[in-house]
XYZ file of C-alpha atoms in Angstrom:
764
model
C 13.855 23.548 2.159
C 17.484 24.662 2.469
C 18.593 21.519 4.269
C 17.614 19.322 1.336
C 20.650 18.825 -0.873
C 19.705 17.437 -4.240
C 22.227 16.086 -6.697
C 22.998 18.771 -9.204
C 21.805 17.587 -12.562
C 20.773 14.217 -11.114
C 17.644 12.184 -11.647
C 15.930 13.395 -8.491
C 13.691 16.448 -8.814
C 12.242 18.388 -5.905
C 9.104 16.902 -4.420
C 7.984 20.057 -2.631
C 8.133 22.585 -5.449
C 5.911 25.662 -5.871
C 2.430 25.031 -7.176
C 3.057 26.696 -10.523
C 5.912 24.288 -11.232
C 3.683 21.281 -10.578
C 0.948 22.041 -13.094
C 2.614 21.486 -16.426
C 1.041 18.080 -17.047
C -2.456 18.264 -18.489
C -3.743 14.780 -19.409
C -5.211 15.618 -22.827
C -6.575 12.837 -25.028
C -7.787 13.001 -28.659
C -11.521 13.637 -28.710
C -13.215 10.337 -29.540
C -16.568 9.987 -31.254
C -18.080 8.536 -28.075
C -17.076 11.530 -25.980
C -18.064 13.998 -28.704
C -21.550 12.476 -28.687
C -22.084 13.126 -24.990
C -24.391 15.996 -24.031
C -22.897 19.323 -22.976
C -23.785 20.106 -19.342
C -21.712 23.280 -18.879
C -19.148 25.599 -20.470
C -16.281 27.637 -19.045
C -13.181 29.494 -20.169
C -9.555 29.608 -19.053
C -6.481 31.372 -20.346
C -6.040 28.346 -22.625
C -9.391 28.805 -24.332
C -13.023 27.729 -24.215
C -14.046 24.409 -22.669
C -17.151 22.249 -22.729
C -18.184 19.826 -20.008
C -19.670 16.679 -21.481
C -21.089 13.968 -19.251
C -22.865 10.659 -19.557
C -25.578 10.512 -16.903
C -27.398 7.469 -18.225
C -25.416 5.355 -15.770
C -23.865 6.097 -12.388
C -20.427 5.319 -13.855
C -20.711 7.460 -16.964
C -17.831 9.458 -18.398
C -17.211 13.084 -17.466
C -14.998 14.917 -19.966
C -13.602 18.435 -20.131
C -13.340 19.191 -23.862
C -11.360 21.855 -25.669
C -11.432 21.698 -29.442
C -10.325 18.238 -30.526
C -8.894 17.284 -27.127
C -10.390 16.143 -23.858
C -9.458 15.593 -20.232
C -11.176 12.316 -19.414
C -12.494 11.803 -15.892
C -14.132 8.368 -15.874
C -16.187 7.182 -12.935
C -16.074 3.794 -11.269
C -18.161 3.198 -8.179
C -18.380 0.241 -5.823
C -21.273 -0.715 -3.573
C -20.648 0.568 -0.048
C -23.313 -1.827 1.207
C -23.518 -5.596 1.421
C -24.805 -7.270 -1.744
C -23.474 -10.834 -1.538
C -25.594 -13.738 -0.332
C -25.039 -15.890 1.533
C -22.832 -13.910 3.891
C -19.325 -15.320 4.585
C -19.711 -17.811 1.721
C -22.359 -19.604 3.763
C -20.069 -20.237 6.727
C -20.951 -19.294 10.303
C -19.142 -16.226 11.666
C -18.640 -17.899 15.035
C -17.000 -20.888 13.384
C -14.789 -18.580 11.278
C -13.687 -16.640 14.350
C -13.025 -19.679 16.536
C -11.186 -21.839 14.024
C -7.421 -22.059 14.022
C -7.593 -22.623 10.285
C -8.558 -19.731 8.008
C -11.869 -21.243 6.887
C -12.637 -18.537 4.338
C -9.179 -18.801 2.784
C -9.503 -22.589 2.678
C -12.838 -22.261 0.868
C -11.501 -19.733 -1.653
C -8.409 -21.834 -2.423
C -10.166 -25.201 -2.394
C -10.224 -25.494 -6.194
C -6.455 -25.484 -6.406
C -6.198 -22.610 -8.892
C -6.054 -18.850 -8.599
C -8.745 -17.406 -6.344
C -11.708 -15.737 -8.069
C -11.699 -12.000 -7.195
C -15.502 -11.873 -7.186
C -15.660 -14.715 -4.683
C -12.980 -13.041 -2.569
C -15.083 -9.889 -2.569
C -18.155 -11.875 -1.523
C -16.346 -13.547 1.376
C -17.381 -10.834 3.863
C -19.546 -7.696 4.007
C -17.763 -4.599 2.696
C -15.678 -2.812 5.277
C -17.640 0.068 6.791
C -20.998 -1.171 5.476
C -22.576 -2.166 8.796
C -21.164 0.148 11.430
C -23.309 1.870 14.051
C -22.269 5.545 14.437
C -23.559 5.529 18.024
C -21.002 2.860 18.953
C -17.927 4.711 17.683
C -17.410 6.570 20.930
C -15.572 9.847 20.379
C -14.838 9.024 16.739
C -16.635 10.822 13.940
C -18.331 8.531 11.403
C -16.374 9.758 8.391
C -15.681 7.302 5.582
C -13.199 9.205 3.396
C -11.292 12.471 3.261
C -9.793 15.015 0.868
C -6.850 17.392 0.973
C -3.940 18.986 -0.863
C -0.167 18.915 -0.689
C 0.108 22.381 0.831
C -2.544 22.038 3.550
C -1.394 20.974 6.998
C -4.510 18.901 7.652
C -7.261 16.977 5.862
C -11.029 17.293 5.559
C -13.244 14.310 6.447
C -16.157 13.419 4.202
C -19.155 11.601 5.665
C -21.432 8.990 4.055
C -23.973 11.542 2.759
C -21.222 13.728 1.248
C -21.060 16.412 3.919
C -17.815 17.796 5.315
C -17.148 19.731 8.504
C -17.983 22.925 6.616
C -20.520 22.080 3.914
C -23.764 20.102 3.859
C -25.429 18.847 0.663
C -28.741 18.557 2.534
C -29.000 22.332 2.309
C -29.760 21.728 -1.347
C -31.634 18.433 -1.019
C -33.377 17.813 2.300
C -33.604 14.085 1.518
C -29.844 13.833 1.983
C -30.051 14.836 5.635
C -28.234 12.376 7.887
C -26.509 9.184 6.798
C -29.422 6.758 6.930
C -30.341 7.308 3.295
C -26.705 6.911 2.278
C -26.448 3.324 3.485
C -27.186 2.032 -0.021
C -24.704 4.418 -1.645
C -22.052 3.655 -4.226
C -18.581 5.127 -3.706
C -15.783 5.936 -6.078
C -13.235 8.473 -7.204
C -13.301 10.699 -10.219
C -10.778 9.947 -12.905
C -10.179 6.427 -11.620
C -7.605 7.389 -8.986
C -7.751 11.140 -8.385
C -8.437 12.096 -4.737
C -11.898 13.414 -5.639
C -14.850 11.790 -3.901
C -17.710 10.594 -6.091
C -20.873 9.281 -4.465
C -24.095 7.946 -5.911
C -27.056 7.707 -3.533
C -29.996 5.893 -5.155
C -33.509 7.338 -5.104
C -35.150 4.740 -7.332
C -34.225 2.401 -10.148
C -33.940 5.363 -12.539
C -32.989 8.253 -10.254
C -30.141 9.102 -7.886
C -28.210 11.860 -6.215
C -24.752 12.329 -7.713
C -22.162 14.050 -5.503
C -18.589 15.165 -6.208
C -16.245 16.566 -3.550
C -12.611 17.552 -4.022
C -10.083 19.828 -2.363
C -9.225 23.242 -3.765
C -5.650 22.839 -5.055
C -5.169 26.612 -5.269
C -6.063 27.311 -1.630
C -3.117 28.157 0.594
C -4.585 28.058 4.080
C -1.956 26.686 6.483
C -4.269 24.035 7.978
C -7.771 24.354 6.566
C -8.747 22.369 3.480
C -11.061 24.311 1.172
C -13.471 22.091 -0.764
C -15.495 22.150 -3.964
C -18.889 20.443 -4.170
C -21.346 19.435 -6.865
C -24.667 17.926 -5.777
C -27.169 16.955 -8.460
C -30.338 14.980 -8.859
C -30.375 12.724 -11.917
C -33.582 11.201 -13.304
C -33.681 8.955 -16.355
C -30.303 10.166 -17.558
C -31.023 13.882 -17.209
C -30.086 16.464 -14.593
C -33.233 17.761 -12.918
C -31.489 19.945 -10.341
C -27.863 20.804 -9.546
C -26.121 22.893 -6.888
C -22.487 23.940 -6.534
C -20.639 24.809 -3.360
C -17.260 25.957 -2.114
C -16.279 25.073 1.454
C -19.266 26.677 3.235
C -22.942 27.505 2.975
C -23.719 30.640 1.025
C -23.885 33.974 2.884
C -25.429 36.398 0.382
C -24.537 38.842 -0.889
C -20.953 38.503 0.332
C -20.566 34.745 -0.220
C -22.853 33.547 -3.029
C -22.963 29.996 -4.311
C -20.233 29.438 -6.909
C -21.189 29.157 -10.552
C -20.930 26.000 -12.625
C -18.133 27.695 -14.557
C -16.104 28.241 -11.372
C -16.604 24.631 -10.278
C -15.450 23.096 -13.563
C -12.546 25.515 -13.887
C -11.427 24.342 -10.432
C -11.926 20.722 -11.478
C -9.647 21.217 -14.469
C -6.961 22.716 -12.213
C -7.409 19.820 -9.798
C -6.828 17.237 -12.539
C -3.843 19.169 -13.862
C -2.132 19.417 -10.484
C -2.663 15.796 -9.477
C -1.463 14.375 -12.775
C 1.667 16.489 -12.406
C 2.154 15.237 -8.843
C 2.351 11.636 -10.060
C 4.153 12.249 -13.337
C 7.165 10.217 -12.164
C 5.172 7.096 -11.285
C 6.396 4.103 -13.298
C 3.677 3.478 -15.917
C 1.764 0.235 -15.534
C -1.005 -1.390 -17.586
C -2.980 -4.369 -16.282
C -6.098 -6.193 -17.499
C -7.803 -5.181 -14.253
C -7.516 -1.356 -14.263
C -8.445 -1.148 -10.590
C -4.962 -2.116 -9.462
C -3.055 0.605 -11.369
C -5.600 3.088 -10.044
C -5.150 1.841 -6.474
C -1.401 2.243 -6.858
C -1.698 5.826 -8.091
C -4.340 6.729 -5.531
C -2.197 5.456 -2.662
C 0.605 7.859 -3.594
C -1.840 10.733 -4.065
C -3.333 9.978 -0.664
C 0.119 9.984 0.919
C 0.690 13.535 -0.353
C -2.676 14.540 1.102
C -1.940 12.948 4.478
C 1.561 14.417 4.863
C 1.526 18.166 5.659
C 3.404 19.850 2.854
C 3.394 16.500 1.108
C 6.408 15.227 3.073
C 5.967 15.617 6.859
C 4.932 12.232 8.346
C 1.485 11.470 9.735
C 0.146 8.056 10.686
C -3.557 8.809 10.270
C -6.016 11.631 9.755
C -8.868 13.399 11.569
C -8.982 11.255 14.724
C -6.719 12.745 17.390
C -5.377 9.395 18.564
C -4.014 8.653 15.089
C -3.095 12.065 13.726
C -1.435 13.367 16.901
C 2.214 14.499 16.722
C 3.279 11.801 19.183
C 2.958 9.332 16.297
C 4.849 11.328 13.672
C 8.169 9.581 14.311
C 6.669 6.084 14.083
C 9.207 4.036 12.156
C 6.585 2.226 10.074
C 5.401 5.507 8.532
C 8.920 6.129 7.282
C 9.834 2.621 6.126
C 6.561 1.866 4.318
C 6.733 5.182 2.473
C 10.395 4.950 1.502
C 9.919 1.362 0.348
C 6.824 2.008 -1.783
C 8.073 5.221 -3.369
C 11.391 3.618 -4.296
C 9.719 0.586 -5.850
C 7.632 2.813 -8.126
C 10.391 5.214 -9.164
C 9.150 8.159 -7.119
C 12.673 9.165 -6.172
C 11.899 12.802 -5.365
C 9.285 11.819 -2.809
C 11.572 9.091 -1.469
C 14.369 11.622 -0.960
C 12.046 14.122 0.699
C 10.742 11.444 3.075
C 14.283 10.259 3.837
C 15.573 13.780 4.488
C 12.579 14.717 6.623
C 12.855 11.648 8.808
C 16.603 11.714 9.405
C 16.648 15.471 9.987
C 13.640 15.719 12.284
C 13.264 12.313 13.901
C 16.672 10.579 14.052
C 19.201 11.736 16.602
C 22.968 11.725 16.324
C 22.947 8.511 18.377
C 20.624 6.798 15.878
C 17.628 6.783 18.212
C 14.283 7.842 16.793
C 12.097 10.566 18.263
C 9.221 8.213 18.993
C 8.148 6.254 22.042
C 8.880 2.560 21.850
C 11.481 2.194 19.090
C 11.055 -1.115 17.254
C 14.236 -3.153 16.909
C 13.395 -4.762 13.520
C 12.626 -1.368 11.993
C 16.208 -0.244 12.612
C 17.321 -3.134 10.401
C 14.681 -2.373 7.787
C 15.846 1.240 7.776
C 19.416 0.162 6.974
C 18.172 -2.134 4.207
C 16.078 0.634 2.637
C 18.946 3.122 2.753
C 20.977 0.594 0.766
C 18.071 0.200 -1.670
C 17.781 3.969 -2.023
C 21.449 4.239 -2.915
C 21.327 1.343 -5.379
C 18.234 2.708 -7.123
C 19.070 6.410 -7.231
C 22.861 6.629 -7.090
C 22.309 9.642 -4.817
C 25.513 9.366 -2.796
C 25.283 12.963 -1.572
C 22.100 12.415 0.394
C 23.374 9.311 2.184
C 26.788 10.888 2.794
C 25.060 13.779 4.549
C 23.391 11.415 7.066
C 26.262 8.925 7.161
C 26.991 9.346 10.873
C 23.359 8.704 11.776
C 23.319 5.599 9.579
C 26.394 4.273 11.374
C 24.746 5.051 14.710
C 21.652 3.104 13.633
C 23.780 0.075 12.776
C 25.577 0.394 16.114
C 22.302 0.245 18.028
C 21.832 -3.241 16.641
C 25.476 -4.097 17.361
C 25.059 -3.038 20.990
C 22.003 -5.268 21.341
C 23.917 -8.086 19.662
C 26.824 -7.719 22.094
C 24.425 -7.778 25.042
C 22.852 -10.969 23.719
C 26.233 -12.647 23.233
C 27.146 -11.806 26.824
C 24.195 -13.806 28.171
C 24.865 -17.307 29.516
C 24.723 -20.004 26.861
C 21.864 -21.564 28.801
C 19.704 -18.438 28.456
C 16.941 -18.886 25.873
C 17.857 -15.558 24.298
C 21.607 -16.080 24.125
C 22.956 -14.564 20.920
C 19.546 -13.164 19.819
C 18.709 -9.460 19.882
C 16.397 -8.461 22.721
C 14.069 -5.482 22.567
C 10.615 -4.283 21.669
C 9.423 -5.342 18.266
C 6.168 -3.395 18.713
C 6.081 0.268 19.697
C 2.917 -0.058 21.803
C 4.792 -2.279 24.264
C 6.237 0.785 26.007
C 2.772 2.102 26.888
C 2.165 -0.650 29.439
C 3.032 -0.342 33.127
C 5.782 -2.959 32.773
C 7.191 -2.796 29.226
C 10.022 -5.155 30.185
C 7.557 -8.004 29.562
C 8.109 -7.349 25.833
C 11.841 -6.681 25.974
C 12.509 -10.143 24.604
C 14.481 -12.023 21.917
C 11.789 -11.999 19.222
C 12.866 -13.698 16.005
C 12.207 -10.633 13.864
C 14.621 -8.511 15.923
C 17.510 -10.718 14.836
C 16.239 -11.416 11.323
C 16.128 -7.744 10.435
C 19.489 -7.068 12.056
C 20.920 -9.692 9.690
C 19.219 -8.232 6.643
C 19.968 -4.618 7.547
C 23.667 -5.194 8.255
C 24.094 -7.325 5.137
C 22.448 -4.852 2.776
C 24.108 -1.725 4.117
C 27.531 -3.437 4.165
C 27.275 -4.084 0.427
C 27.043 -0.379 -0.410
C 29.085 1.064 2.443
C 32.664 0.866 1.116
C 31.909 3.839 -1.145
C 30.658 5.898 1.792
C 32.354 4.770 5.000
C 35.124 2.545 6.195
C 35.757 -0.975 4.963
C 36.210 -2.030 8.593
C 32.616 -0.991 9.415
C 31.260 -2.930 6.440
C 33.307 -6.001 7.309
C 32.096 -5.910 10.921
C 28.469 -5.713 9.843
C 28.939 -8.606 7.425
C 30.598 -10.760 10.089
C 27.832 -9.999 12.540
C 25.158 -10.761 9.946
C 26.669 -14.142 9.084
C 27.153 -15.113 12.715
C 23.684 -14.030 13.781
C 22.012 -15.662 10.777
C 23.559 -19.035 11.549
C 22.553 -18.845 15.195
C 19.031 -17.680 14.334
C 18.411 -20.557 11.928
C 19.715 -23.130 14.419
C 17.555 -21.801 17.250
C 14.441 -21.693 15.097
C 14.932 -25.315 14.031
C 15.265 -26.294 17.686
C 12.030 -24.491 18.598
C 9.718 -25.940 15.937
C 6.938 -27.978 17.490
C 6.250 -30.847 15.145
C 3.710 -32.394 17.530
C 1.208 -29.832 16.248
C -0.397 -29.781 12.816
C 0.769 -27.850 10.986
C 4.134 -27.635 12.772
C 4.271 -24.603 15.029
C 6.926 -21.994 15.812
C 6.359 -19.538 18.633
C 7.294 -15.850 18.241
C 10.392 -16.233 20.429
C 12.412 -19.113 21.900
C 10.851 -20.818 24.889
C 7.331 -19.492 24.275
C 4.744 -21.503 26.187
C 1.717 -22.624 24.220
C 0.580 -21.111 20.938
C 0.047 -17.385 20.567
C -3.713 -17.909 20.649
C -3.485 -19.860 23.870
C -1.216 -17.230 25.419
C -3.568 -14.397 24.477
C -6.616 -16.311 25.746
C -5.450 -16.064 29.371
C -6.566 -12.446 29.487
C -3.247 -11.472 31.057
C -0.451 -9.487 29.426
C 1.676 -11.948 27.495
C 5.110 -11.796 25.933
C 3.379 -13.200 22.853
C 1.374 -10.035 22.345
C 1.718 -8.523 18.862
C 3.057 -11.795 17.483
C 1.612 -10.849 14.087
C 4.467 -8.378 13.719
C 7.034 -11.045 14.587
C 5.913 -13.442 11.870
C 5.336 -10.822 9.158
C 8.737 -9.214 9.677
C 10.556 -12.513 10.136
C 9.244 -13.675 6.767
C 9.929 -10.360 5.069
C 13.594 -10.246 6.134
C 14.275 -13.243 3.857
C 17.146 -14.715 5.874
C 15.692 -18.192 6.446
C 16.035 -21.284 4.246
C 12.970 -21.918 2.097
C 11.850 -24.916 4.141
C 11.705 -22.852 7.341
C 10.036 -19.907 5.640
C 7.387 -22.245 4.235
C 6.893 -23.874 7.628
C 6.320 -20.457 9.218
C 3.834 -19.460 6.516
C 1.960 -22.723 7.191
C 2.139 -22.072 10.928
C 0.614 -18.610 10.628
C -2.222 -19.739 8.362
C -2.942 -22.924 10.316
C -2.920 -21.540 13.862
C -5.224 -18.540 13.663
C -2.844 -16.093 12.040
C -4.631 -15.140 8.811
C -8.038 -13.752 7.906
C -9.244 -14.391 4.347
C -5.581 -14.937 3.494
C -4.264 -11.659 4.972
C -2.183 -11.552 8.141
C -4.614 -11.389 11.033
C -4.621 -9.009 13.940
C -3.746 -11.725 16.449
C -6.354 -12.214 19.150
C -7.646 -15.056 21.304
C -10.251 -17.310 19.736
C -13.676 -15.695 20.152
C -17.265 -15.937 18.995
C -17.632 -12.630 17.185
C -14.719 -11.396 15.117
C -11.591 -12.128 13.122
C -9.665 -9.143 11.817
C -7.184 -8.359 9.059
C -3.999 -6.447 9.832
C -3.617 -4.045 6.945
C -0.479 -2.113 7.699
C 2.514 -4.377 8.439
C 1.448 -7.473 6.585
C 3.135 -6.805 3.231
C 6.231 -8.721 4.343
C 4.127 -11.845 4.829
C 2.791 -11.491 1.294
C 6.266 -10.975 -0.139
C 7.397 -14.258 1.395
C 4.462 -16.109 -0.172
C 5.531 -14.813 -3.568
C 9.187 -15.746 -3.063
C 8.127 -19.220 -1.958
C 6.117 -19.725 -5.139
C 2.800 -19.848 -3.263
C 1.174 -17.737 -5.927
C -2.434 -18.671 -5.252
C -2.042 -17.583 -1.632
C -0.306 -14.402 -2.743
C -3.173 -13.552 -5.076
C -5.687 -14.259 -2.329
C -3.734 -11.873 -0.119
C -3.780 -9.213 -2.864
C -7.500 -9.468 -3.641
C -8.493 -9.823 -0.012
C -6.512 -6.762 1.009
C -8.149 -4.843 -1.807
C -11.690 -5.816 -0.873
C -11.547 -6.214 2.905
C -8.752 -3.953 4.167
C -10.128 -0.989 2.196
C -13.481 0.750 2.275
C -15.167 0.037 -1.075
C -14.794 2.712 -3.716
C -13.192 5.310 -1.481
C -10.229 2.945 -0.883
C -9.584 4.193 2.624
C -7.191 1.562 4.024
C -7.727 0.287 7.552
C -5.026 -0.390 10.100
C -7.154 -3.277 11.404
C -10.306 -4.287 9.523
C -12.955 -6.733 10.649
C -15.054 -8.942 8.406
C -18.436 -7.939 9.785
C -18.741 -4.523 8.098
C -17.347 -2.429 10.944
C -15.631 0.927 10.349
C -11.836 0.595 10.611
C -9.369 3.323 11.475
C -7.289 4.576 8.559
C -3.505 4.512 8.684
C -1.123 5.550 5.916
C 1.149 2.479 5.986
C -1.872 0.274 5.214
C -2.583 2.401 2.130
C 0.884 1.661 0.739
C 0.484 -2.112 0.850
C -1.243 -2.514 -2.527
C 1.488 -0.576 -4.399
C 4.099 -2.942 -2.995
C 2.094 -6.077 -3.816
C 1.397 -4.956 -7.394
C 5.045 -4.058 -8.000
C 6.312 -7.392 -6.721
C 3.871 -9.525 -8.709
C 5.281 -7.865 -11.830
C 8.947 -7.453 -10.889
C 10.707 -8.631 -7.748
C 14.429 -8.767 -6.996
C 16.134 -11.520 -5.076
C 17.603 -10.089 -1.896
C 20.927 -11.876 -2.230
C 21.247 -13.517 -5.651
C 21.879 -11.594 -8.882
C 18.340 -12.298 -10.057
C 15.182 -10.484 -11.145
C 11.833 -12.255 -11.506
C 9.308 -10.845 -13.961
C 5.654 -11.867 -14.015
C 6.156 -14.219 -11.077
C 2.770 -13.558 -9.481
C 0.506 -12.573 -12.368
C -2.976 -14.156 -12.346
C -3.629 -16.717 -15.046
C -6.867 -14.900 -15.889
C -4.904 -11.801 -16.869
C -2.968 -13.790 -19.447
C -6.175 -15.473 -20.604
C -7.743 -12.041 -21.238
C -5.328 -11.439 -24.107
C -4.712 -7.884 -22.868
C -1.275 -6.371 -22.468
C 0.464 -6.428 -19.117
C 3.225 -3.827 -18.894
C 5.474 -2.084 -16.404
C 7.740 0.620 -17.808
C 10.844 2.226 -16.364
C 10.589 0.328 -13.114
C 13.654 0.904 -10.913
C 15.903 -1.985 -9.959
C 19.459 -2.229 -8.685
C 20.500 -2.822 -12.303
C 18.817 0.388 -13.456
C 15.446 1.062 -15.040
C 13.714 -1.912 -16.686
C 10.845 -2.171 -19.172
C 8.679 -5.292 -19.150
C 5.627 -6.150 -21.228
C 3.855 -9.429 -21.891
C 0.748 -10.697 -23.633
C -0.910 -13.966 -24.596
C -2.402 -14.197 -28.084
C -5.204 -16.683 -27.512
C -5.906 -17.152 -31.224
C -2.283 -17.817 -32.160
C -1.723 -19.695 -28.892
C 1.489 -17.787 -28.429
C 2.752 -15.662 -25.550
C 5.295 -12.894 -25.928
C 7.316 -10.831 -23.512
C 9.774 -8.023 -24.073
C 12.304 -7.025 -21.443
C 14.680 -4.092 -21.809
C 17.665 -3.287 -19.599
C 20.186 -0.505 -19.818
C 23.899 -1.208 -20.096
C 23.722 -3.893 -17.432
C 21.196 -6.411 -16.189
C 21.139 -9.316 -13.762
C 22.912 -12.599 -14.304
C 19.498 -14.242 -14.143
C 16.313 -12.603 -15.400
C 13.491 -15.111 -15.044
C 10.377 -14.452 -17.109
C 7.310 -16.410 -16.122
C 4.207 -17.093 -18.207
C 1.350 -18.191 -15.923
C -0.773 -19.213 -18.887
C -3.996 -21.206 -18.810
C -2.275 -23.823 -21.023
C 1.096 -25.608 -21.000
C 4.167 -24.226 -22.759
C 5.859 -26.366 -25.403
C 8.814 -24.282 -26.558
C 10.340 -20.827 -26.381
C 12.834 -18.560 -28.107
C 14.792 -15.532 -26.935
C 15.655 -13.072 -29.706
C 14.907 -15.849 -32.178
C 17.090 -18.537 -30.585
C 15.565 -21.632 -28.944
C 15.955 -21.765 -25.161
C 15.229 -24.280 -22.474
C 11.972 -24.103 -20.552
C 11.762 -24.726 -16.822
C 8.063 -25.326 -16.417
C 6.513 -22.013 -17.433
C 9.681 -19.951 -16.908
C 12.482 -18.809 -19.230
C 15.790 -17.660 -17.762
C 17.927 -15.020 -19.484
C 21.511 -14.012 -18.844
C 21.103 -10.230 -19.006
C 24.466 -9.088 -17.661
C 25.297 -7.223 -20.855
C 21.941 -5.452 -20.848
C 19.885 -4.728 -23.948
C 16.480 -5.811 -25.194
C 15.128 -9.354 -25.120
C 12.096 -10.678 -26.942
C 10.729 -13.956 -25.634
C 8.206 -15.948 -27.635
C 6.585 -18.926 -25.963
C 4.405 -21.394 -27.876
C 1.698 -23.414 -26.198
C -0.333 -26.544 -26.757
């Protein structure tokens, strides 16, 4: 697009380039003996030569490989049960008791041992999301469970439990697949680990199943319609007994015959080529549990699918109430995307998202083209613009929108001035008033939620402070100084008011979502009347994320949320009055809560949050992330910001920057079991405000020695803290061969001069 001005010769490449320019990366691997031994199921040719399709069908998760000579494109399978398998349900607890309790009973059970939570037990804590829903009770919603699409298409295509789309039905080939009843015991996954290609296994017997693959046609250029490729086969005792291929629609002979196997696999090769090229700039990561790197990659692929053209914002898909244009300017779509793409080095996509939003949705006065602007998100926007500049050095892009950035900061200043003008006796004196939740404006009297919520002020502090640090190179020193003064003044007042409002008569101590709140948020919501404490989940999550409170207050608030009905299996709950039937996770704005747990050193809770979000805020296998997800197997509604939570959590557990100090923490939240596995943990070329950083660590169980290597460019932080969460105690450590002091399981390095550091830690 002409209005996008990229730095000439810079590090940012175009995100929306022609298809031909995005297909250079073909993930070829040397042909191993195991793959060479697999049976050939098909052959096809391309301009690059002759290919064989080799596939292991002895198991539902067998390898599929596209082989040319001594090289292969590997497309492994990994499926998860889309039906409940764990007994007893809810770890043996009663659902009514779980729903009614102020405490998070399932989290308490999973953390009772005092160590890291067991992922398998976390998975077993509730039925899989979407495993027990009744299609007849969805109202106007369609019972789709995943979707496919391309960058260039302006819409997506839903895929239903039995593998059908809105244009193609596998039951035309196999009558037994008709309807979704037989698909209730299905297994779901994606081809290639993370590629946006649906893979389903629907059991027939212990030795037979239907195997279905669905993916979008990456070469189709319809403006809205998503063309789809389909393979539906019956497998018995490791052999294909019948297979059918499809493209978008039922056959209409002789004009529209069924596609050949050769056409299907040629399209599959193109699909893999295009999607690997799309994510070529993703910071490489290796973890002992390969699911998490795949979830990271899939989230970014899914974002490209959801956004028309790969960049235009959309909150959801398919369902009109979530994909409608009235949601496109929702601030959370923008901030979650910019944040996640920056943290993983996807600077081209970050720039495209930033340009799109400020050009199409931010006015010259700083207001966003969306009903119900959220005050904290203005502050988060300022903070992320500062992060963008620090990571990319792309001054030209920020200079182009400079006036709108200043206008955004002035919105907060206007609200601050209004608050300061209130009488000193007013409960909201000095604190920013306004909506912190967009939905507030949809009610007959939205003034009920025009209040001094803590997160409004917390994010004003953080936003002003962060943008002021980078502004002297772009705007006036006077503007930066004003923002800094305001941030310091507001921070001091905010901390004092919060300390005054803590209720220590409750256990754990309680803080309401705004000064002067009557009763707890659960009590307020239980009246059945509109309450100023509605959407308090957003207040706490964003207050914690802003990182402007002393550690003791941040810890108190984390305790308050968990102890007064505010979490569900460790994830921020969708706040609701106590009830007999449900307790829900809030998947899409909760990442700030998790980040605070990590900063506070509450690693076990952070890991519970991570695993619980993976298993209970996503549909199994298809990894469709829910905005709000229950724990009784209901079908949640997808939203894109929820999908980007796992990438943020994985990045931070490996590498997280202090918001104010010159410090980088590496390995702060890694599970002890990952070290105990002896496998390498690595994150390469991860962006930070000190430049790109390489980090790798491993524990040699036989030698009882842990190593870590950290590489900076010409400059690093004053304090780089490397943590070894080993299953045994550390005795000593060296950095580049010199003995250093241990602080528990952490070694601190002065990395201001940059370079490479090798840390060796010896254990008992």
